[in-house]
CSV table of C-alpha atoms in Angstrom, one decimal:
chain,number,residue,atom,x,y,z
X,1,UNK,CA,38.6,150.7,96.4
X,2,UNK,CA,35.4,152.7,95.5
X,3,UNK,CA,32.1,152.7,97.5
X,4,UNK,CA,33.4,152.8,100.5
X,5,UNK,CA,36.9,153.7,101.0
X,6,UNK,CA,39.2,151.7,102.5
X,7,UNK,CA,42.0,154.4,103.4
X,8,UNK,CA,39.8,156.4,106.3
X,9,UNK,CA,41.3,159.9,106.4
X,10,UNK,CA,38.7,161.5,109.0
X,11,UNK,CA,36.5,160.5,111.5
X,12,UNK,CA,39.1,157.8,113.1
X,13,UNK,CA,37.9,156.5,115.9
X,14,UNK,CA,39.3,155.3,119.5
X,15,UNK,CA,40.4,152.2,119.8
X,16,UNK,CA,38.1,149.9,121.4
X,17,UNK,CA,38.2,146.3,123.5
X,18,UNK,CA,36.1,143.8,124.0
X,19,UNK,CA,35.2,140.8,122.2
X,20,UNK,CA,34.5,141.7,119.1
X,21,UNK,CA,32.5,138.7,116.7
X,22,UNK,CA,32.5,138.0,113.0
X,23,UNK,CA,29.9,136.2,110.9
X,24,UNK,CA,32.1,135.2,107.1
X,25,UNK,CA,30.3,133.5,104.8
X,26,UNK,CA,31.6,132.0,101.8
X,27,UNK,CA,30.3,132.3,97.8
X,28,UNK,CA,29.6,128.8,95.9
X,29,UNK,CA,26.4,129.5,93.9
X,30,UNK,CA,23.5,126.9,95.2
X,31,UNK,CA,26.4,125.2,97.2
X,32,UNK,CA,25.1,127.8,99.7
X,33,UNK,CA,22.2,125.9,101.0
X,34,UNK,CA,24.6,124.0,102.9
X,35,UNK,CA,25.3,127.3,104.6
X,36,UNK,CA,22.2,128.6,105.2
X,37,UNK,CA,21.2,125.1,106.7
X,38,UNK,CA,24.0,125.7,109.4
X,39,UNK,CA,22.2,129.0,109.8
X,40,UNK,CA,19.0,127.8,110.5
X,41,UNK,CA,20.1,125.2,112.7
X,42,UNK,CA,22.1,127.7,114.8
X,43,UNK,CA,19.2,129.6,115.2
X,44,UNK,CA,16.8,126.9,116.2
X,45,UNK,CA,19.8,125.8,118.8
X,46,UNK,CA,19.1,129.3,120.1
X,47,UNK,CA,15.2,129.5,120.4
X,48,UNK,CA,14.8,131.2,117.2
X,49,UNK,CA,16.9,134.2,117.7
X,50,UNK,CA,18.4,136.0,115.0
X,51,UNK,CA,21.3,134.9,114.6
X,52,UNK,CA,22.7,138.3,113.4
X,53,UNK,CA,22.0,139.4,117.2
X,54,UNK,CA,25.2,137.4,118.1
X,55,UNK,CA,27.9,139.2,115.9
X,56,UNK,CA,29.3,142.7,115.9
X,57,UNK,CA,29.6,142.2,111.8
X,58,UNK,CA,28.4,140.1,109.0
X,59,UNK,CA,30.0,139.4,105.8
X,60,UNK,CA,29.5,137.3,103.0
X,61,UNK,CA,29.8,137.1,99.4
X,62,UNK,CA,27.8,136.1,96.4
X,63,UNK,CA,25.2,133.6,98.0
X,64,UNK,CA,27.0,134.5,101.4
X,65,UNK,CA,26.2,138.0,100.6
X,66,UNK,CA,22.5,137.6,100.0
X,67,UNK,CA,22.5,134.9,103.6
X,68,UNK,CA,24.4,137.7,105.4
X,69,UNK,CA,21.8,141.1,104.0
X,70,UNK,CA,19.3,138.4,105.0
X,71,UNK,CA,20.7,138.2,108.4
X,72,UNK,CA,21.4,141.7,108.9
X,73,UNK,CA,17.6,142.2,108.4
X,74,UNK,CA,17.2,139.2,110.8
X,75,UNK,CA,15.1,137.1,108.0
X,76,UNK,CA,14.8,133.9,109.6
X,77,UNK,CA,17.7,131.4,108.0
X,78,UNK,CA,15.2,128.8,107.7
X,79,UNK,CA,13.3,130.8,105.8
X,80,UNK,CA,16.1,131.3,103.0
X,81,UNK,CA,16.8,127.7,103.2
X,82,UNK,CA,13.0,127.2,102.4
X,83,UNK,CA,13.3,129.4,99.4
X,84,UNK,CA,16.2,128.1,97.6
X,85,UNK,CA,14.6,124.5,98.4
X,86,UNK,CA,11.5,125.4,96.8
X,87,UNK,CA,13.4,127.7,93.7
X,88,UNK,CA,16.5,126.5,93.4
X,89,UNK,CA,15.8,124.3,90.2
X,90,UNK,CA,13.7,128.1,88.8
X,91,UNK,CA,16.8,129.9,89.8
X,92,UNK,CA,19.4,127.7,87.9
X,93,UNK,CA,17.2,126.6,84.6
X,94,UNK,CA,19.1,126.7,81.8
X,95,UNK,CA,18.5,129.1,78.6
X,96,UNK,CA,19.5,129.0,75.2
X,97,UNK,CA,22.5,130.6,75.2
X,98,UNK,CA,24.4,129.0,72.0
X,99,UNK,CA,26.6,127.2,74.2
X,100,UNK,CA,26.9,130.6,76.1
X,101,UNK,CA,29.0,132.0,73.4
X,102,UNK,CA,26.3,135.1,73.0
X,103,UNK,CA,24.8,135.5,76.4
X,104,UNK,CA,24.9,133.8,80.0
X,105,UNK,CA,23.4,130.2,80.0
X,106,UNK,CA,21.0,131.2,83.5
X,107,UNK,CA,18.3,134.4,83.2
X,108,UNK,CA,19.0,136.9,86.7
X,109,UNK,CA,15.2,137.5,86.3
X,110,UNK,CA,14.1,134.4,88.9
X,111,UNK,CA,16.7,135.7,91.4
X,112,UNK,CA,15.9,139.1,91.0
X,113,UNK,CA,11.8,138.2,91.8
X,114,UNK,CA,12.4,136.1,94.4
X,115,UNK,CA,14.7,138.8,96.4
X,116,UNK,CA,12.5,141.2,95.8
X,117,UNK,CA,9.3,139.6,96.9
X,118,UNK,CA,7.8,141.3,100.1
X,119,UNK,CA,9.0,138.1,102.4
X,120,UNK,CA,12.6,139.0,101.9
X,121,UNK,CA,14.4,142.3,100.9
X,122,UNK,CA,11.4,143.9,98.9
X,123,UNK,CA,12.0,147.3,98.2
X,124,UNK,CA,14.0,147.7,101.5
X,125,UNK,CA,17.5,149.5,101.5
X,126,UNK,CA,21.0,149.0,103.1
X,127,UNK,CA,20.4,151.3,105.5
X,128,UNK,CA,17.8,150.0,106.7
X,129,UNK,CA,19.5,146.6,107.9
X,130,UNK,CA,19.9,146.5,112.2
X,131,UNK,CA,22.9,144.7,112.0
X,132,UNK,CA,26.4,146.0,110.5
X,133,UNK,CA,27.3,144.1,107.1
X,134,UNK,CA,30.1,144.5,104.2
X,135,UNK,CA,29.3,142.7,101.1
X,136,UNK,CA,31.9,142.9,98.0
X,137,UNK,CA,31.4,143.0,94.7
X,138,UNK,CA,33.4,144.3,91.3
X,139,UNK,CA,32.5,147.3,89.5
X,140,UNK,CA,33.4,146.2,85.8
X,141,UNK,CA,32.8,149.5,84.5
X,142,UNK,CA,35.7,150.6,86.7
X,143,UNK,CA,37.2,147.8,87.1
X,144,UNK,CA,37.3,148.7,90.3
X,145,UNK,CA,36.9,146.2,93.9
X,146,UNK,CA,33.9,147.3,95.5
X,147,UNK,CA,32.6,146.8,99.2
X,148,UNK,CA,28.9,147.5,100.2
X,149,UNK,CA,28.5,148.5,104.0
X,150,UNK,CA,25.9,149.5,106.1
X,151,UNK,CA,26.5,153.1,107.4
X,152,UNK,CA,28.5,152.0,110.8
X,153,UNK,CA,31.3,154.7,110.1
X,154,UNK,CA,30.5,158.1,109.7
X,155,UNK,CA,32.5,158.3,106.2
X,156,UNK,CA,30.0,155.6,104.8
X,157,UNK,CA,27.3,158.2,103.4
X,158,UNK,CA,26.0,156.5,100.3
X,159,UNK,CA,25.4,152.8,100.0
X,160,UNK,CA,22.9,152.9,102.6
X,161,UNK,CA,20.9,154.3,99.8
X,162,UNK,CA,21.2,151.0,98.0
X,163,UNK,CA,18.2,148.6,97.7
X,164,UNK,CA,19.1,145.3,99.2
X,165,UNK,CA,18.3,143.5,95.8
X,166,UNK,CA,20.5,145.5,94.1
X,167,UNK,CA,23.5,144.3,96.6
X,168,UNK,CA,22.7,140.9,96.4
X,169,UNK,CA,22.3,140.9,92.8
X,170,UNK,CA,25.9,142.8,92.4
X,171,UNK,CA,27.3,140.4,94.5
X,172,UNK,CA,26.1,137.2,93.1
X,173,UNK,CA,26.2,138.1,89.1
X,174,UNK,CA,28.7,135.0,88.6
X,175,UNK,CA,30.5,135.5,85.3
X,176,UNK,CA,29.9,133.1,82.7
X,177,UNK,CA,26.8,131.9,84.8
X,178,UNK,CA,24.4,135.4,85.3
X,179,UNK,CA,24.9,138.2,83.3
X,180,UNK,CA,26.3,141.5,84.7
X,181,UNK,CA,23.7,143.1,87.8
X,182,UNK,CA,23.3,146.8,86.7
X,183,UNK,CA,22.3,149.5,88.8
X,184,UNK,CA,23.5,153.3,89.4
X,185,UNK,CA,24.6,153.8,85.6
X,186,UNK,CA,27.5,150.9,86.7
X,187,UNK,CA,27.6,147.3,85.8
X,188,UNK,CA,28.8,144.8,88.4
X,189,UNK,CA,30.0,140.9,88.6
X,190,UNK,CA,30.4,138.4,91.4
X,191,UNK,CA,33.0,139.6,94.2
X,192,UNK,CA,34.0,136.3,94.3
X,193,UNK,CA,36.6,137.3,91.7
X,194,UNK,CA,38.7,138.7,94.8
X,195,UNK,CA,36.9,138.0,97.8
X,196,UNK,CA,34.6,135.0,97.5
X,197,UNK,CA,35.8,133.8,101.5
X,198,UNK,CA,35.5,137.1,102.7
X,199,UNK,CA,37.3,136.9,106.5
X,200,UNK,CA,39.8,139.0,106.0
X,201,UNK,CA,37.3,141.6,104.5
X,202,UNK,CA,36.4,141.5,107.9
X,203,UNK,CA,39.3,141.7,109.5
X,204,UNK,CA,40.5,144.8,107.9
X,205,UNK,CA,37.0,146.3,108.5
X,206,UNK,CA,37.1,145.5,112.5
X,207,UNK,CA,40.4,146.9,112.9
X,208,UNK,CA,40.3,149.8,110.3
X,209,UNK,CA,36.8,150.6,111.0
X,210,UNK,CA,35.8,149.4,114.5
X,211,UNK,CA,39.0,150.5,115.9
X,212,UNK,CA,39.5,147.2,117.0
X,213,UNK,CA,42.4,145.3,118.0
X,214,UNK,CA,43.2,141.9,116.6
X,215,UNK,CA,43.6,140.2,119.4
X,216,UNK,CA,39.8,141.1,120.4
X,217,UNK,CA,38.4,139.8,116.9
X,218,UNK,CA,36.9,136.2,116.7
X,219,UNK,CA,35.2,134.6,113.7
X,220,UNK,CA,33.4,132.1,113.0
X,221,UNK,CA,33.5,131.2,109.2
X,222,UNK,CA,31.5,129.2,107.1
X,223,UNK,CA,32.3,127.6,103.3
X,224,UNK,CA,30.0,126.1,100.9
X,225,UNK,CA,31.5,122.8,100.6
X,226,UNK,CA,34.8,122.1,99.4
X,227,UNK,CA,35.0,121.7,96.0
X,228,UNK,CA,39.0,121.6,94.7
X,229,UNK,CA,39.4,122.5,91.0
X,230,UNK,CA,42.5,120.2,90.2
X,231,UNK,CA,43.9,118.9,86.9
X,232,UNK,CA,42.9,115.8,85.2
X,233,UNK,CA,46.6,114.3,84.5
X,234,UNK,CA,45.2,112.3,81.6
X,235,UNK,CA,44.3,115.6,79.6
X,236,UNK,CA,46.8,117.3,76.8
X,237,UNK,CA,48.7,120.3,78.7
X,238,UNK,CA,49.0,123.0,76.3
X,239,UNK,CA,46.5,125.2,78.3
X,240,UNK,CA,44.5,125.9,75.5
X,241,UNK,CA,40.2,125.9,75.0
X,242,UNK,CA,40.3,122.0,74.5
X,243,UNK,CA,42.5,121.6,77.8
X,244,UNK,CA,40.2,124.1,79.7
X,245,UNK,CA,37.0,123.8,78.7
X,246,UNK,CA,36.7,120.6,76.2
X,247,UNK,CA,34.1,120.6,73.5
X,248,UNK,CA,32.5,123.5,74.9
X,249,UNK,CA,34.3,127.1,75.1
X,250,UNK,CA,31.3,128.4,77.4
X,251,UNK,CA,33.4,125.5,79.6
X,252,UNK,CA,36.7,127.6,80.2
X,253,UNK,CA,35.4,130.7,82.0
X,254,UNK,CA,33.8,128.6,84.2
X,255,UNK,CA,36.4,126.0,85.2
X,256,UNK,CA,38.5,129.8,85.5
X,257,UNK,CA,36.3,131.0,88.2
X,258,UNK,CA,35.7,127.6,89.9
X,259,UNK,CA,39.7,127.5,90.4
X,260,UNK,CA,39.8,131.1,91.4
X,261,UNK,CA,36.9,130.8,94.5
X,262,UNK,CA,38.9,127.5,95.7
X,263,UNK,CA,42.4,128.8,95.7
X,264,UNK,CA,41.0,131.9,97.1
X,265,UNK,CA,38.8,130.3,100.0
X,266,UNK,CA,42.2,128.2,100.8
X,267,UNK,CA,44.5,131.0,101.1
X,268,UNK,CA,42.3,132.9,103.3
X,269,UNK,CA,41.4,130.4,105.5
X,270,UNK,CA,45.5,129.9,105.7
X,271,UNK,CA,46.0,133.5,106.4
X,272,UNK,CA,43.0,134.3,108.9
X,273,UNK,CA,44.1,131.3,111.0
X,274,UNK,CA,47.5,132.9,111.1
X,275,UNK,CA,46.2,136.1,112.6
X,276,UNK,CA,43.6,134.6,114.8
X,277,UNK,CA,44.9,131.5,116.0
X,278,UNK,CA,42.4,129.9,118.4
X,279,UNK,CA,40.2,132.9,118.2
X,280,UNK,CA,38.9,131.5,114.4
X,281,UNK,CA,36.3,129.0,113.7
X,282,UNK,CA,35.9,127.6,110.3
X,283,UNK,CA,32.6,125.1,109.5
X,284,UNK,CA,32.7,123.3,106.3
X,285,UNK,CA,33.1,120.0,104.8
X,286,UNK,CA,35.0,117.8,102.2
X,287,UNK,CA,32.9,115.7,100.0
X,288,UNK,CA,34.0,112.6,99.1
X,289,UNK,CA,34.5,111.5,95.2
X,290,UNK,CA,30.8,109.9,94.8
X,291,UNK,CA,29.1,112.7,96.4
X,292,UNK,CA,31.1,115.7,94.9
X,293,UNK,CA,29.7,114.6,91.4
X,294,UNK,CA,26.4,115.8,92.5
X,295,UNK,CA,26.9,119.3,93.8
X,296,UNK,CA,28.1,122.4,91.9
X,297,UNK,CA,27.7,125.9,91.8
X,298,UNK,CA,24.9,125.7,89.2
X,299,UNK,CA,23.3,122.0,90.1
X,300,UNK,CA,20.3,122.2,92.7
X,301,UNK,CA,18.1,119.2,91.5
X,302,UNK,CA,16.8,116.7,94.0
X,303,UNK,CA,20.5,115.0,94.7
X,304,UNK,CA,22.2,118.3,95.4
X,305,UNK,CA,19.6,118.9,97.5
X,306,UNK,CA,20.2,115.9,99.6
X,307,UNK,CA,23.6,116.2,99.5
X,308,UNK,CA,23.8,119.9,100.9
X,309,UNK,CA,20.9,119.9,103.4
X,310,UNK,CA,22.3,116.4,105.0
X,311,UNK,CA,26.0,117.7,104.9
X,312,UNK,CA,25.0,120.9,106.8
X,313,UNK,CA,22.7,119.1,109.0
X,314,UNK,CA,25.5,116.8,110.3
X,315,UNK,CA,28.0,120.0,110.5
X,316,UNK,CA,25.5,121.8,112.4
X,317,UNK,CA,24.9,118.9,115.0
X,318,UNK,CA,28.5,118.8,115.6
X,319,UNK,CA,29.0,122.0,115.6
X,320,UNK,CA,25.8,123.4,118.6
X,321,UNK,CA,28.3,120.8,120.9
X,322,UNK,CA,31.5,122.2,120.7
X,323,UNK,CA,32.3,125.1,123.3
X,324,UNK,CA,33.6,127.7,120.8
X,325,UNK,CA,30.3,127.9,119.1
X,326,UNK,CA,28.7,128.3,122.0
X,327,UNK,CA,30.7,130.7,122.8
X,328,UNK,CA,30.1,132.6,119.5
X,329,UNK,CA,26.0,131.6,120.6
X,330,UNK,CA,26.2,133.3,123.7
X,331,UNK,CA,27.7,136.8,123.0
X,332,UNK,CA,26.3,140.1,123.3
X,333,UNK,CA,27.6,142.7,120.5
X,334,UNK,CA,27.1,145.9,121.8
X,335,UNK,CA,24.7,148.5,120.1
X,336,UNK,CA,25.2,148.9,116.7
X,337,UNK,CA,25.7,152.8,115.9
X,338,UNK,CA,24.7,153.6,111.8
X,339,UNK,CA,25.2,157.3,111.1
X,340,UNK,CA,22.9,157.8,108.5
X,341,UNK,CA,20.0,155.9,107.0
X,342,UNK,CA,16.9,154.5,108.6
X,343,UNK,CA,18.3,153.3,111.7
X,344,UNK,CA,20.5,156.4,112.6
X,345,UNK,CA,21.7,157.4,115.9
X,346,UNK,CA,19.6,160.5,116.8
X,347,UNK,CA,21.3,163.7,116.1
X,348,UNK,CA,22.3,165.7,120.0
């Protein structure tokens, strides 16, 4: 895995103990208002603190990766939610794209603006975020995985150098929805492709990284909304363009990726509760049939509005009563240490 390598040679730390808290957030397109509503709630359950002063790492992909780079700068949640209220419908306005056959059907150009106005990341750059956060991507011209990290490990020495937008754009460049993000002579898509519920991301980077032992990790995770891609049984089942994507070939890629991020987000919520038993907390919801028709990853009109912002504000009001989350509420991470960048340790 390039950027930041996930086979540490030197600078291994000591093991470590303690309770030791992770924020996973899950990729869904606009679907991720319904996250950043639990966000915002959380935080005015807790006066208005950052929430990001509650966990000892943040991860997130996609729209999960922009809400946890916002939270690792401690951007108010509310004021995210706010933002894609007031821009979602900008963000996700179609193009001609003839059918998407010779370019991506949404411009990055009204994401891009909006992450880089002054209010959120600006011209501000990874290493300048005061809480620890891993955010993947893929690098196509490698084909390579990619993970962006703050510089909590001394072997991290470049990606602090990244500009926040950047990240978020690399992270979020859904195929057949955005074009590639390019940056750094490489051209990146959506690390929803492999990671899209990124807890185990986390996992791997508590006990690899943090010197951490399982048993000390806890997590609270949050999805976009269910959505399962499943099989219409009436449909013919020869797996070809009509079967996948219907009238429209722009159709198939997208259905591809839609199945991908569910199966994915299933699996690792299988496999994280596995390894952390009662010590994992996953919020999210199941829509039923008549609501489900009016979310998707690319639909943020009026309806999906109502649908995601209600949905999140009844998981949030179950969620400030149960005594796990308050747990998770009520923890004090210890100092974050970054070895390079804005926020670096003095040298002694």
């Amino acid at each position: 895995m390039t950027t930041s390598s996930l086979n540490p040679l030197e600078n291994v730390q000591e093991p470590r103990s303690g309770r030791f808290q992770i924020l996973a957030l899950s990729g869904g397109g606009y679907r991720g208002l319904y996250t950043a509503k639990i966000l915002a709630d959380l935080e005015a359950e807790m006066g208005g603190t950052p929430i990001g002063r509650r966990f000892d790492l943040v991860t997130g992909t996609s729209i999960g990766g922009i809400l946890a780079l916002a939270i690792a700068m401690e951007i108010p949640a509310q004021r995210m939610v706010d933002l894609f209220v007031e821009h979602g419908e900008e963000i996700f306005k179609k193009r001609r794209s003839f059918w998407g056959v010779w370019r991506a059907p949404y411009s990055p150009v009204p994401l891009n603006r909006l992450l880089a106005d002054k209010d959120v990341f600006g011209e501000q750059l990874l290493g300048q975020c005061q809480h620890p956060v891993i955010v993947p991507s893929i690098n196509y011209s490698t084909g390579m995985p990619v993970v962006f990290k703050t510089p909590h490990h001394p072997d991290f020495k470049r990606d602090h150098l990244h500009r926040l937008v950047d990240v978020g754009m690399a992270t979020s460049a859904a195929p057949a929805y955005f074009p590639r993000h390019c940056f750094g002579n490489s051209q990146y898509v959506d690390g929803g492709l492999f990671a899209n519920a990124p807890g185990l991301l986390g996992v791997h980077e508590a006990q690899t990284f943090f010197a951490r032992d399982v048993k000390d990790v806890w997590m609270l995770s949050i999805g976009t909304l269910s959505s399962r891609f499943t099989v219409d049984p009436r449909a013919n089942r020869r797996g070809g363009t009509m079967d996948w994507g219907g009238l429209s070939p722009a159709e198939t890629p997208k259905r591809l990726f839609g199945l991908a991020i569910s199966v994915q987000e299933s699996l690792t919520d299988f496999i994280v509760k596995h390894m952390l038993g009662e010590h994992y907390v996953h919020l999210d919801d199941e829509l039923t049939d008549k609501r489900a028709g009016a979310v998707a990853l690319d639909k943020a009109n009026a309806a999906a509005r109502e649908v995601l912002l209600g949905s999140g504000a009844e998981r949030s009001k179950a969620a400030i009563s149960n005594s796990k989350i308050q747990q998770f509420l009520s923890h004090a991470p210890a100092r974050a240490i970054f070895h390079y960048g804005a926020n670096a340790a003095p040298k002694v």
